[in-house]
PDB file of C-alpha atoms and ligand atoms in Angstrom:
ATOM      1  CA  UNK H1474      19.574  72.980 -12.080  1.00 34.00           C
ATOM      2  CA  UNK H1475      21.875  73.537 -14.779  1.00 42.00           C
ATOM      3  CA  UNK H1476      24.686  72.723 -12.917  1.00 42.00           C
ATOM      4  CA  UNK H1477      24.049  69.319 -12.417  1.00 41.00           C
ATOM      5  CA  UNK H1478      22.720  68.622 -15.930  1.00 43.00           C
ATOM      6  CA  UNK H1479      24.112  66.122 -17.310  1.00 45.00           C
ATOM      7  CA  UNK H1480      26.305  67.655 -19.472  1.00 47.00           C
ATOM      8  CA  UNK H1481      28.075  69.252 -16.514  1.00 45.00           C
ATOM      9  CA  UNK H1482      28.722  65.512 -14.621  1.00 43.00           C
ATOM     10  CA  UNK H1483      32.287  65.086 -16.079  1.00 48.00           C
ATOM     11  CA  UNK H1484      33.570  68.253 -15.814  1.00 52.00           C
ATOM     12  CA  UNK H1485      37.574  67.635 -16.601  1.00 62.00           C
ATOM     13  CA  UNK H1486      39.833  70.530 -16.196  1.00 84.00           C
ATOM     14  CA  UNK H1487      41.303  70.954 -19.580  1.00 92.00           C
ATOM     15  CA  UNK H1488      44.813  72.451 -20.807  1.00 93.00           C
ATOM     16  CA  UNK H1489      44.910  74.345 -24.138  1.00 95.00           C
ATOM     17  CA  UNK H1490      47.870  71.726 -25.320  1.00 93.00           C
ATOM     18  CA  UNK H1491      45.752  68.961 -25.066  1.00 94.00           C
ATOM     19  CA  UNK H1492      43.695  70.298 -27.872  1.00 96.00           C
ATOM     20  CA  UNK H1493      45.526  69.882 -31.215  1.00 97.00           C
ATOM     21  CA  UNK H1494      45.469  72.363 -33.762  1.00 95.00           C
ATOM     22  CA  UNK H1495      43.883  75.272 -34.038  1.00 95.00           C
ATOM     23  CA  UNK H1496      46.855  77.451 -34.053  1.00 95.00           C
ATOM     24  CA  UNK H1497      44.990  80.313 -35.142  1.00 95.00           C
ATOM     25  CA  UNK H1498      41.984  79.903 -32.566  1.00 96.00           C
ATOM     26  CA  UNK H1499      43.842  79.508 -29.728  1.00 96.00           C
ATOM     27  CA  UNK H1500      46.077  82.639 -30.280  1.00 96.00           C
ATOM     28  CA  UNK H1501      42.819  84.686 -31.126  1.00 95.00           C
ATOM     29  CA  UNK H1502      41.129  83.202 -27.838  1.00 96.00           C
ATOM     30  CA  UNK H1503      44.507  83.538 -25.642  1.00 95.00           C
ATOM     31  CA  UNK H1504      44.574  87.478 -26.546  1.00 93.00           C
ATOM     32  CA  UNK H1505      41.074  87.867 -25.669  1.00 92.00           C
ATOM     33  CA  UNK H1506      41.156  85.865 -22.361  1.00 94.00           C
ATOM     34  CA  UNK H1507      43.900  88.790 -21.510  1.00 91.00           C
ATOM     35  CA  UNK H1508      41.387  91.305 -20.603  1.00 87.00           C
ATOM     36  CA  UNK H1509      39.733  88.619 -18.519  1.00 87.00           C
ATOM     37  CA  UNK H1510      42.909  87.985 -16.705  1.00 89.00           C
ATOM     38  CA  UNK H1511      44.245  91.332 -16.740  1.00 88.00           C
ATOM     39  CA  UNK H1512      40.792  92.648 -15.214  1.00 83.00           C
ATOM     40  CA  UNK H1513      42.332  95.202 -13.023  1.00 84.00           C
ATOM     41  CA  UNK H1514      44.761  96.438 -15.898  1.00 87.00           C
ATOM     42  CA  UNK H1515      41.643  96.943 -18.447  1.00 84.00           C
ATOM     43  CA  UNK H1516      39.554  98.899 -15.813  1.00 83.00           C
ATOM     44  CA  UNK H1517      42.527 101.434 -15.515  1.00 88.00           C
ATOM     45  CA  UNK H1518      42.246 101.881 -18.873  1.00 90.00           C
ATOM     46  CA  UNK H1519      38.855 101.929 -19.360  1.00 87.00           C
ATOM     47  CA  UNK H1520      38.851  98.938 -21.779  1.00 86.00           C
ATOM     48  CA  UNK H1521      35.151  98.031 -22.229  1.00 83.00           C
ATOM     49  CA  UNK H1522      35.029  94.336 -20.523  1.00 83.00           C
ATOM     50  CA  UNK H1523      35.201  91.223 -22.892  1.00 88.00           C
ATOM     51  CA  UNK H1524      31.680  89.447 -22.545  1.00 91.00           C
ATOM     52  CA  UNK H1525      31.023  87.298 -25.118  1.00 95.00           C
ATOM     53  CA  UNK H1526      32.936  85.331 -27.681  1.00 96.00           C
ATOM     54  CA  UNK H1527      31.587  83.195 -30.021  1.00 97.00           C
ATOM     55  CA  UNK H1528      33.018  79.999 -31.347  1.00 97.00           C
ATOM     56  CA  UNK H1529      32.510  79.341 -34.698  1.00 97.00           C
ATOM     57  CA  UNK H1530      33.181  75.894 -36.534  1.00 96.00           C
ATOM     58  CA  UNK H1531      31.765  72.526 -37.968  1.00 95.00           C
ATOM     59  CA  UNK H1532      30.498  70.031 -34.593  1.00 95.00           C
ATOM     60  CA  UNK H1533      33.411  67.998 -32.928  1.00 96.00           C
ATOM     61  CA  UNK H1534      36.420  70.353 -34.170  1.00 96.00           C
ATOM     62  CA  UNK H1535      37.099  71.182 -30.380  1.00 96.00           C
ATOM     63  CA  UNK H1536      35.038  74.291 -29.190  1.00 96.00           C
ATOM     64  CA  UNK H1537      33.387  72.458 -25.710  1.00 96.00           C
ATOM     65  CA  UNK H1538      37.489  72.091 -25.087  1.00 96.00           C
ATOM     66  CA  UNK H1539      38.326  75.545 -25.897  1.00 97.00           C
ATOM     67  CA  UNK H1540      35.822  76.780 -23.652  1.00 97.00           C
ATOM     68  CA  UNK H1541      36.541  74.582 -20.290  1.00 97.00           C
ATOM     69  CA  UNK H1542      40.206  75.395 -21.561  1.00 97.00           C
ATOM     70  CA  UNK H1543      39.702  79.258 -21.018  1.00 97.00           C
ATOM     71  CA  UNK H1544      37.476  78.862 -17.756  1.00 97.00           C
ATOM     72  CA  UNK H1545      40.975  76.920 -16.588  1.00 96.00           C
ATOM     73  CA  UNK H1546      43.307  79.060 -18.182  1.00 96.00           C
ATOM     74  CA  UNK H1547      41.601  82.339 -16.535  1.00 95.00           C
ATOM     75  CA  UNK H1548      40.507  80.589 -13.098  1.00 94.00           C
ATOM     76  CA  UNK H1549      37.165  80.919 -13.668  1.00 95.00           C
ATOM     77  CA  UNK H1550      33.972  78.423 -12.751  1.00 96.00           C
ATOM     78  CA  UNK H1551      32.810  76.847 -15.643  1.00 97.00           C
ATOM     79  CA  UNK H1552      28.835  76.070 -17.268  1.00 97.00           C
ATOM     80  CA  UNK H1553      27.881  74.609 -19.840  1.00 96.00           C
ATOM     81  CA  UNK H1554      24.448  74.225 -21.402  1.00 95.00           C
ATOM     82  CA  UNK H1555      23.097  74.529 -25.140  1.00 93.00           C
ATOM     83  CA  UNK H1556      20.728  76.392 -26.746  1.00 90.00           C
ATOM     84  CA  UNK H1557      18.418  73.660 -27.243  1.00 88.00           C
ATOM     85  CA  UNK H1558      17.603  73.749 -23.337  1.00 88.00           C
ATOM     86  CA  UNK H1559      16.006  77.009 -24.006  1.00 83.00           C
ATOM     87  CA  UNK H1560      13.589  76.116 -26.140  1.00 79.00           C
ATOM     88  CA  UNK H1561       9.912  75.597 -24.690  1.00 69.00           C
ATOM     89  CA  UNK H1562       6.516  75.644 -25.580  1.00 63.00           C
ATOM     90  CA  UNK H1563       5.642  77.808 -22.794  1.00 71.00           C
ATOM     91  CA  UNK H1564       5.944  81.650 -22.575  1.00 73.00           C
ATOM     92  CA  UNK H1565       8.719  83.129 -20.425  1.00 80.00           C
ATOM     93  CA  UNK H1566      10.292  79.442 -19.690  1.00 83.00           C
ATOM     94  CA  UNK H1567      13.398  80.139 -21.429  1.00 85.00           C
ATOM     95  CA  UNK H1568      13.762  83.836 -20.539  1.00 89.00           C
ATOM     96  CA  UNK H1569      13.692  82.143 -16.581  1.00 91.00           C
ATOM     97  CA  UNK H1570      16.358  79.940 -17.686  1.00 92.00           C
ATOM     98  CA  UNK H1571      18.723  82.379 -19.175  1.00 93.00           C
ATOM     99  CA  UNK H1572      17.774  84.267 -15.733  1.00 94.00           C
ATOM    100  CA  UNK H1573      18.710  81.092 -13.527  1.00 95.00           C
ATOM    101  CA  UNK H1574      21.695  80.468 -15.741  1.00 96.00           C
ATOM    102  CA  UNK H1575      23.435  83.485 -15.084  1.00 95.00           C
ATOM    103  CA  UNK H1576      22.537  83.242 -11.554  1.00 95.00           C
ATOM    104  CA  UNK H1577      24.098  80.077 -11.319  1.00 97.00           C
ATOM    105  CA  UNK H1578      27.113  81.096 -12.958  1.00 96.00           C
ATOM    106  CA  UNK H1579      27.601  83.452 -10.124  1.00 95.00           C
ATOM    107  CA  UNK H1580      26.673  80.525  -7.657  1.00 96.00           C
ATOM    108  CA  UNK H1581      29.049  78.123  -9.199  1.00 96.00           C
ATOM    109  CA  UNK H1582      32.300  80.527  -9.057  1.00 95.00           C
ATOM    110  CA  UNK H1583      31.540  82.160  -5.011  1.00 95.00           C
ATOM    111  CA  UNK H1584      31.052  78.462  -4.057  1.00 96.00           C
ATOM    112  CA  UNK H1585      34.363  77.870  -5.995  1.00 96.00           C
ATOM    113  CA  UNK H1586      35.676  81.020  -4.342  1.00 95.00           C
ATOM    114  CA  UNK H1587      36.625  81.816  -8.063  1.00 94.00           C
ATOM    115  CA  UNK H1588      36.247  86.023  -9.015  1.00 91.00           C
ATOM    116  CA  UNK H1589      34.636  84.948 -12.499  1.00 93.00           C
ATOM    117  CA  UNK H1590      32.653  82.527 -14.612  1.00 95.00           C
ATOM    118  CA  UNK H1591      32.563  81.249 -18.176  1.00 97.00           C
ATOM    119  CA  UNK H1592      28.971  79.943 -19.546  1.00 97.00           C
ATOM    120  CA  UNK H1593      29.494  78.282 -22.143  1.00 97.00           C
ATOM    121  CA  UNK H1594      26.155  77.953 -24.666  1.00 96.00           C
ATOM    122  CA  UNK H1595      26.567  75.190 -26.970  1.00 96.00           C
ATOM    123  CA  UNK H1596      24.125  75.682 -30.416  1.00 93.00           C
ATOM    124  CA  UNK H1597      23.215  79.462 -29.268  1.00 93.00           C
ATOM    125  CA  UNK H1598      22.238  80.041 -33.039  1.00 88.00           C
ATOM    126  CA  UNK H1599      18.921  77.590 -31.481  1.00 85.00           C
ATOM    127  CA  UNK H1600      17.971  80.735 -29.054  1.00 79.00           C
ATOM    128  CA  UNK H1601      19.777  83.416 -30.675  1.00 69.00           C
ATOM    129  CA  UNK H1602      17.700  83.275 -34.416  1.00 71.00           C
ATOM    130  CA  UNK H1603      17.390  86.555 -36.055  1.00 68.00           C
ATOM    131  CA  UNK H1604      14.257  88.086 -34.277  1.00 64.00           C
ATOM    132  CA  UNK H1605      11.249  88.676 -36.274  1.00 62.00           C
ATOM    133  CA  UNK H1606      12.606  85.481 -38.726  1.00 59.00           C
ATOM    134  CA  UNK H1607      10.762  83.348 -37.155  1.00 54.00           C
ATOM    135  CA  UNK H1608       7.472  85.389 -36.501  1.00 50.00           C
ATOM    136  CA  UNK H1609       5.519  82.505 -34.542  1.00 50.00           C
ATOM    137  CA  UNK H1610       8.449  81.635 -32.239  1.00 55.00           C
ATOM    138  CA  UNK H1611       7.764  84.730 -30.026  1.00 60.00           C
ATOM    139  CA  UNK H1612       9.578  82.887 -27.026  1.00 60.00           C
ATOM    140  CA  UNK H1613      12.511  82.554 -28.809  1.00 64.00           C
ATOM    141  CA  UNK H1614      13.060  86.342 -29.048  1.00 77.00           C
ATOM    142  CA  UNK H1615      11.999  86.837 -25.349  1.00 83.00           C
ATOM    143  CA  UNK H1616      14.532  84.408 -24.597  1.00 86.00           C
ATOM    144  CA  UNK H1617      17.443  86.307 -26.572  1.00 87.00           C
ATOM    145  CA  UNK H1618      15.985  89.438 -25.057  1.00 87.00           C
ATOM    146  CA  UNK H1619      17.048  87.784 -21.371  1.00 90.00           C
ATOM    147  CA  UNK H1620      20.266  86.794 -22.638  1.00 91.00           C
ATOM    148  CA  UNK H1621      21.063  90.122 -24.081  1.00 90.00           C
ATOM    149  CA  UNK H1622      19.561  91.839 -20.490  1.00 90.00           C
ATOM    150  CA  UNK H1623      21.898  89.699 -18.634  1.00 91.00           C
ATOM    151  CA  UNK H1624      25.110  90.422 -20.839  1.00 89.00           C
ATOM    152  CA  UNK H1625      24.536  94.070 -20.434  1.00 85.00           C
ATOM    153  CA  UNK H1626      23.664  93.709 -17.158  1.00 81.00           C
ATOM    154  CA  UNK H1627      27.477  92.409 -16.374  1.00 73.00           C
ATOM    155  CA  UNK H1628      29.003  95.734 -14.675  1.00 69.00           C
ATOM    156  CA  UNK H1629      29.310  96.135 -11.014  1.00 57.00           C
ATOM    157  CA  UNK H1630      28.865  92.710 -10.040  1.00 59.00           C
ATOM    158  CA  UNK H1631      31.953  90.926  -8.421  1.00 78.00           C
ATOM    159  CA  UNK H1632      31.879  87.750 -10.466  1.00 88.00           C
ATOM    160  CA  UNK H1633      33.158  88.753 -13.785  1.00 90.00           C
ATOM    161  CA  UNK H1634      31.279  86.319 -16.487  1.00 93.00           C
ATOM    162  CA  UNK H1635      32.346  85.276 -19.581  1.00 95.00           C
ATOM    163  CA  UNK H1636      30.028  84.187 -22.329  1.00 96.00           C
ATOM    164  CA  UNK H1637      31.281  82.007 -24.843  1.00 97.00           C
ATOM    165  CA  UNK H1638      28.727  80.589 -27.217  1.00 96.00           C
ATOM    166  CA  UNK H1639      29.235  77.850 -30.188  1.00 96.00           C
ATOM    167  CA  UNK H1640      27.588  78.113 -33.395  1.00 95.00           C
ATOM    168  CA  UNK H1641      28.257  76.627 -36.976  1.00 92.00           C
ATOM    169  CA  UNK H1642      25.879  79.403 -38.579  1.00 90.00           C
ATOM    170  CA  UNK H1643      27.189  82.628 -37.562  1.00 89.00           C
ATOM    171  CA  UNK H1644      24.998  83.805 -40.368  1.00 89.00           C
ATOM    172  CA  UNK H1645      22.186  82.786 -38.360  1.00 86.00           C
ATOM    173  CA  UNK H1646      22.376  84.920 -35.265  1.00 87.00           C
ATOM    174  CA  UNK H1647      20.511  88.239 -34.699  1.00 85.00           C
ATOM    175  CA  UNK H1648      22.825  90.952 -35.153  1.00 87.00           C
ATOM    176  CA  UNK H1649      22.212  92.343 -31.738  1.00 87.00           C
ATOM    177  CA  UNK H1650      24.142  89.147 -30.240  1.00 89.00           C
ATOM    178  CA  UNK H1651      27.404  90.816 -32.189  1.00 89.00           C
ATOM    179  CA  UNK H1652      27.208  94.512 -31.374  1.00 88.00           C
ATOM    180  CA  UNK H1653      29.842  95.807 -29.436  1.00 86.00           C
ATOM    181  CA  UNK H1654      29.663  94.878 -25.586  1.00 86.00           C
ATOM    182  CA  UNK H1655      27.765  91.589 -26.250  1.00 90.00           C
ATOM    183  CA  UNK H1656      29.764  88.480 -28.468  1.00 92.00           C
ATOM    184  CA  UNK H1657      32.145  91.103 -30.010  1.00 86.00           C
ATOM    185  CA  UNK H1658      34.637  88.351 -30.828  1.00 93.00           C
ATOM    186  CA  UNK H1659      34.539  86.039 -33.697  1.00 95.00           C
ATOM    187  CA  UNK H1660      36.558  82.822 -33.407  1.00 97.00           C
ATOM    188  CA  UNK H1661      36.821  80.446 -36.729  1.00 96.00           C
ATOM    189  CA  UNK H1662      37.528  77.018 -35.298  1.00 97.00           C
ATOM    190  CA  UNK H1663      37.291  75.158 -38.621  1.00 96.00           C
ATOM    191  CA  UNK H1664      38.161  71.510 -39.004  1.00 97.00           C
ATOM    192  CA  UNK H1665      41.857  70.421 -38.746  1.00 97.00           C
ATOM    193  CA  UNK H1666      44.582  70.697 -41.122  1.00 97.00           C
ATOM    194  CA  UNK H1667      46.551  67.625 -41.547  1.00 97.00           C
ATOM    195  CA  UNK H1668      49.637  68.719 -38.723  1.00 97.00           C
ATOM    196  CA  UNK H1669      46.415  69.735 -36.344  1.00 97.00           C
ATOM    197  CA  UNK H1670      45.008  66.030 -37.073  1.00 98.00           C
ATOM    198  CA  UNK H1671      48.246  64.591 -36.483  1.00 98.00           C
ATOM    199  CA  UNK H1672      48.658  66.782 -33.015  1.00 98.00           C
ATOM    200  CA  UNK H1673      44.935  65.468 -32.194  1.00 98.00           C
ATOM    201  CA  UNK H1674      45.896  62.296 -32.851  1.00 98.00           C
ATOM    202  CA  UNK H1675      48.528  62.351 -30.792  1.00 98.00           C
ATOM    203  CA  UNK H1676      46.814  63.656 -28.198  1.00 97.00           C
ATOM    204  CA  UNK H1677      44.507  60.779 -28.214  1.00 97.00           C
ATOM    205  CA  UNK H1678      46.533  57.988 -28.486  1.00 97.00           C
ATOM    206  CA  UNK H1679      49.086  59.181 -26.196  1.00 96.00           C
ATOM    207  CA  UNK H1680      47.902  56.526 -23.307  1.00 93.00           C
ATOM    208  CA  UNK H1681      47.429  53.689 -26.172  1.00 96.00           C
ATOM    209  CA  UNK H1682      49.883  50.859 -26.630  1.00 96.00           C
ATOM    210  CA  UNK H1683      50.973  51.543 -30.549  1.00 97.00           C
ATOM    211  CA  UNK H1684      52.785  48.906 -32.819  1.00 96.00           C
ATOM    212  CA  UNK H1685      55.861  49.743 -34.062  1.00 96.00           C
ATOM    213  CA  UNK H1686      54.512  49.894 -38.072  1.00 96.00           C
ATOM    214  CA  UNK H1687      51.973  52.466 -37.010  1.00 97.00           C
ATOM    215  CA  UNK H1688      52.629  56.017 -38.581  1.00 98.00           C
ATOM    216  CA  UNK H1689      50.333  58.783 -37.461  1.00 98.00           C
ATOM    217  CA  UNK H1690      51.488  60.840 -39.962  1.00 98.00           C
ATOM    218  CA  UNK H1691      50.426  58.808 -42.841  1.00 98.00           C
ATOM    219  CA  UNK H1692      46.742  58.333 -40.439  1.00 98.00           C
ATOM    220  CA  UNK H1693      46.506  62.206 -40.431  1.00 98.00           C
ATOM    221  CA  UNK H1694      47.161  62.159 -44.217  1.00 98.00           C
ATOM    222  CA  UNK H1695      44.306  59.797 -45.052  1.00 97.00           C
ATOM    223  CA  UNK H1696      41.880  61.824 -42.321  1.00 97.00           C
ATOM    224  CA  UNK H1697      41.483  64.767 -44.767  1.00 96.00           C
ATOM    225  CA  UNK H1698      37.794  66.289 -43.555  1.00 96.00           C
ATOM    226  CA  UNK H1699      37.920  64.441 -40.223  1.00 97.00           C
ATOM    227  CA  UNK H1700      36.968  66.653 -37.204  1.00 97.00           C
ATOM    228  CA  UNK H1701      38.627  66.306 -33.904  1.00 97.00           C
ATOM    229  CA  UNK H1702      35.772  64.080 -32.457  1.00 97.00           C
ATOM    230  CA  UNK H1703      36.114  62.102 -35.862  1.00 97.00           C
ATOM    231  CA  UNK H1704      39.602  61.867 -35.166  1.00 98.00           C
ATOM    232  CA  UNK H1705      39.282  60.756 -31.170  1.00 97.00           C
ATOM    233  CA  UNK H1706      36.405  57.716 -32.925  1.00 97.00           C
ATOM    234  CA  UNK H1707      39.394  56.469 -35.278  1.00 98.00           C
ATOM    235  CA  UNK H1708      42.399  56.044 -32.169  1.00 98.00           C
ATOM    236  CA  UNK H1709      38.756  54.063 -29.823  1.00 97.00           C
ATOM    237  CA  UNK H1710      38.283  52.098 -32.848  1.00 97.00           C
ATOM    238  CA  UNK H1711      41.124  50.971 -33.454  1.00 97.00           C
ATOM    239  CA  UNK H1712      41.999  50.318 -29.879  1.00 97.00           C
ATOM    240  CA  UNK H1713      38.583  48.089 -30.127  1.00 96.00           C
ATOM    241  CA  UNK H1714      40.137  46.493 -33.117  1.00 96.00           C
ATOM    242  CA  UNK H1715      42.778  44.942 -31.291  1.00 96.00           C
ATOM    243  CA  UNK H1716      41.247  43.778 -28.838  1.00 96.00           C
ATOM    244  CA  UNK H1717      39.086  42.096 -30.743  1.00 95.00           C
ATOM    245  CA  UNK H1718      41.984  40.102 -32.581  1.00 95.00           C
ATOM    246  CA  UNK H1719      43.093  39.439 -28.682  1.00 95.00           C
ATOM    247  CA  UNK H1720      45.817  41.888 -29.260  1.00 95.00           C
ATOM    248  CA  UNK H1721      47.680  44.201 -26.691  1.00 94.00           C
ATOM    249  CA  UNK H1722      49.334  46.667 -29.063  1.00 97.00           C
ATOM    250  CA  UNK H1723      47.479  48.516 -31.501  1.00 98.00           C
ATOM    251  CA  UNK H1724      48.749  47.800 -35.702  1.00 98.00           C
ATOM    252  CA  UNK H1725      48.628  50.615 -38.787  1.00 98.00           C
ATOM    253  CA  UNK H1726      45.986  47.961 -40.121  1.00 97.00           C
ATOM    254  CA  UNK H1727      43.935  48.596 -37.226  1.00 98.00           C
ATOM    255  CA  UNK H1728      44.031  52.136 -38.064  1.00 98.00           C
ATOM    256  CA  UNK H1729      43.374  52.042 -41.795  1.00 97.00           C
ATOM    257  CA  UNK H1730      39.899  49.745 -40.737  1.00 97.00           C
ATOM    258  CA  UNK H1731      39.034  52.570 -38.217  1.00 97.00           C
ATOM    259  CA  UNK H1732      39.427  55.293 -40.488  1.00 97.00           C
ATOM    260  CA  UNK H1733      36.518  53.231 -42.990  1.00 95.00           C
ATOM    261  CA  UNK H1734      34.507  52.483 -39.780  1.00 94.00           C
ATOM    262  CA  UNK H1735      34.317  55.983 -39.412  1.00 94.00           C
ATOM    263  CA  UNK H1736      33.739  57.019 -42.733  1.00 92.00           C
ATOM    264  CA  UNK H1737      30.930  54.681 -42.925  1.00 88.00           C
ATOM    265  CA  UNK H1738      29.450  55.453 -40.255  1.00 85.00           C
ATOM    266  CA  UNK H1739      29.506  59.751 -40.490  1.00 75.00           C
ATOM    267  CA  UNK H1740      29.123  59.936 -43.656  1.00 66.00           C
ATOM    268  CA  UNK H1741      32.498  62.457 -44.041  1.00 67.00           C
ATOM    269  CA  UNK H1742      33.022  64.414 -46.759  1.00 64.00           C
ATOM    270  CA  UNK H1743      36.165  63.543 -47.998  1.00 63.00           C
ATOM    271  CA  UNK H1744      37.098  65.784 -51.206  1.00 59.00           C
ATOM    272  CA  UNK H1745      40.827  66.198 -52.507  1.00 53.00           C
ATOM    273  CA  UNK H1746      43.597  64.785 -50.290  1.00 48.00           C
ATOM    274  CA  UNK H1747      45.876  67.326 -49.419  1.00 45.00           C
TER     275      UNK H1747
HETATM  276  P1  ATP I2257      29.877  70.275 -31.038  1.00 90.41           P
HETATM  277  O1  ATP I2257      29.694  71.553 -31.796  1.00 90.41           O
HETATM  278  O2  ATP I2257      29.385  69.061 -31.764  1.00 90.41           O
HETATM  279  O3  ATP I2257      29.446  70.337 -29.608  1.00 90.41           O
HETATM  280  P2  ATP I2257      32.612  70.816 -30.355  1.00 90.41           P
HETATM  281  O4  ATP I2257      33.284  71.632 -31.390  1.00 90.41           O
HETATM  282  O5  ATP I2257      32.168  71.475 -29.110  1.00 90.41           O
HETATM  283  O6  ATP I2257      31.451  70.011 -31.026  1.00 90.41           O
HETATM  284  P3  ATP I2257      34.097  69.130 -28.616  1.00 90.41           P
HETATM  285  O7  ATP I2257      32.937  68.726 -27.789  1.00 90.41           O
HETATM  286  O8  ATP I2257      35.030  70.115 -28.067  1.00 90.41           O
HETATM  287  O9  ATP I2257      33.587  69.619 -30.025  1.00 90.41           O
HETATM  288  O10 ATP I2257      34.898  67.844 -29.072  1.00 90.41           O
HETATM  289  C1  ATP I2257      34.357  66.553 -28.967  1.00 90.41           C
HETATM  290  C2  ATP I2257      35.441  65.568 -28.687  1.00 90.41           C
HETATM  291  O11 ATP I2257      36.281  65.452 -29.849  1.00 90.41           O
HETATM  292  C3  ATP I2257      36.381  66.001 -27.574  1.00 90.41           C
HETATM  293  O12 ATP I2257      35.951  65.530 -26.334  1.00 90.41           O
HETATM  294  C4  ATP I2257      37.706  65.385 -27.996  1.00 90.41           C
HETATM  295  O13 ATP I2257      37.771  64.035 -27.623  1.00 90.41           O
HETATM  296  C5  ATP I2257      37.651  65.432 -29.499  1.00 90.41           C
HETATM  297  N1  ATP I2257      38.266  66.640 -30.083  1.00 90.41           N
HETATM  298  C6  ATP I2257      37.663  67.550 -30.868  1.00 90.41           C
HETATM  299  N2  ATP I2257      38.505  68.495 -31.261  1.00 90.41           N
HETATM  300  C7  ATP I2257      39.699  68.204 -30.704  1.00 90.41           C
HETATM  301  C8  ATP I2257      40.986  68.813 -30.729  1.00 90.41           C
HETATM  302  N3  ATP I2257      41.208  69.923 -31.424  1.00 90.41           N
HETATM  303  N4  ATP I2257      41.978  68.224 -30.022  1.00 90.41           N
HETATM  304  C9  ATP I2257      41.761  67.096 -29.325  1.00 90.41           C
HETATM  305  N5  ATP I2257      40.581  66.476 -29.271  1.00 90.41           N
HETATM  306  C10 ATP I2257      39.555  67.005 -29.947  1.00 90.41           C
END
């Protein structure tokens, strides 16, 4: 099931401060996440319910966090899966699996005696192509078709679910994902600026035994085009550095050979310095 896919094994509880940066996003997503928390409030009103947001961004800048941080932040069960796991040779296999999905959404938050549920749908541009754009792929649009059933389908049902889906080509998606009532919020995670890589940093080497010549700030200035995963490589690597020179603290040195580990090894784009 997809609750014990692997993806789901190490499900930490997350805070919004321990993701650094993304000012911007995390305002956007904290408004929105009011009419989740507020559910009684927009009913009076007769606020249509928020459904769907998608996360948009380059991979690793933080948008698996955001998401586990919102199904924390609103009490909510939490699922994760990508769009990849829709994707089947066989007729109606994915369709089920949006079907069981939601289902299990709904599962996950009664047995967690929790009144909603975020999915979270890594890659949903995978399953959620423009239809007709990819004329032989007729499971993918029965697929989208399910996920679009079940999203209108959330009314009357108890367990309020939130949808939050990832993509980096918003461009990509069918525009009957972002009509109103289905993902009608767009959130730009892009990669960090150089105070959000020197917050991530932070972050990540907050439980790290640093030298006294090490300067984070001058790390996060030489990091320019480094995503948050990028960032989280350079503080293990050089934390492996040290060890490897038997040492228990870890030096600016250590950081500077990370930093060309990483760039080595991800090929990151690094134009202008800023
Ligand atoms: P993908 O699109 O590739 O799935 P993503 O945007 O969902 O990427 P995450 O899975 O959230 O990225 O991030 C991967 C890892 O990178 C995190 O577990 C964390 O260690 C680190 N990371 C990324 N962004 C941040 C951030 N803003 N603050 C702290 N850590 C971060």
């Amino acid at each position: 099931s997809t609750i014990e896919s692997p993806k789901n094994e190490k499900i930490l509880t997350i805070d919004f401060d321990q993701i650094g940066g993304q000012e911007t996003a995390k305002k956007e997503l904290l408004e929105a996440l009011e009419f989740v928390v507020n559910k009684d409030l927009v009913k009076k009103l007769g606020i249509r319910p928020l459904k769907g947001i998608i996360l948009q961004g380059p991979p690793g800048t933080g948008k698996t966090l955001l998401a586990k941080a919102a199904a924390k932040y609103t009490n909510s069960a939490f699922i994760a899966t990508s769009g990849s796991e829709f994707v089947e040779m066989y007729a109606g296999v994915g369709a089920k699996r949006v079907r069981k999905l939601f289902a299990d959404a709904k599962r996950l938050a009664l047995k967690e005696k929790k009144n909603s549920a975020v999915i979270f749908i890594d890659e949903i541009d995978v399953l959620g192509v423009k239809r007709g754009s990819n004329s032989s792929h007729m499971e993918y649009d029965q697929t989208l078709n399910q996920l679009l059933v079940e999203m209108d389908g959330l009314k009357s049902s108890d367990i309020q679910i939130l949808v939050m889906a990832a993509t980096n080509r918003l461009d990509l998606l069918d525009d009957a994902l972002l009509r109103p009532g289905r993902f009608d919020r767009i959130v730009n995670i892009p990669l960090p600026s150089k105070w959000g890589r020197l917050e991530i940093l932070r972050i990540h080497t907050k439980n790290k035994p640093l030298g006294d010549d090490v300067d984070l700030e001058k790390v996060a200035a030489q990091t320019f085009g480094f995503s948050g995963a990028h960032l989280e490589n350079v503080t293990n690597e050089a934390a492996i550095l040290a060890l490897r020179n038997n040492r228990l603290t870890i030096t600016q040195q250590d950081f500077l050979n990370a930093i060309e580990k990483v760039i080595m090894g991800e090929k990151i784009d690094r134009v202008p310095t800023k």
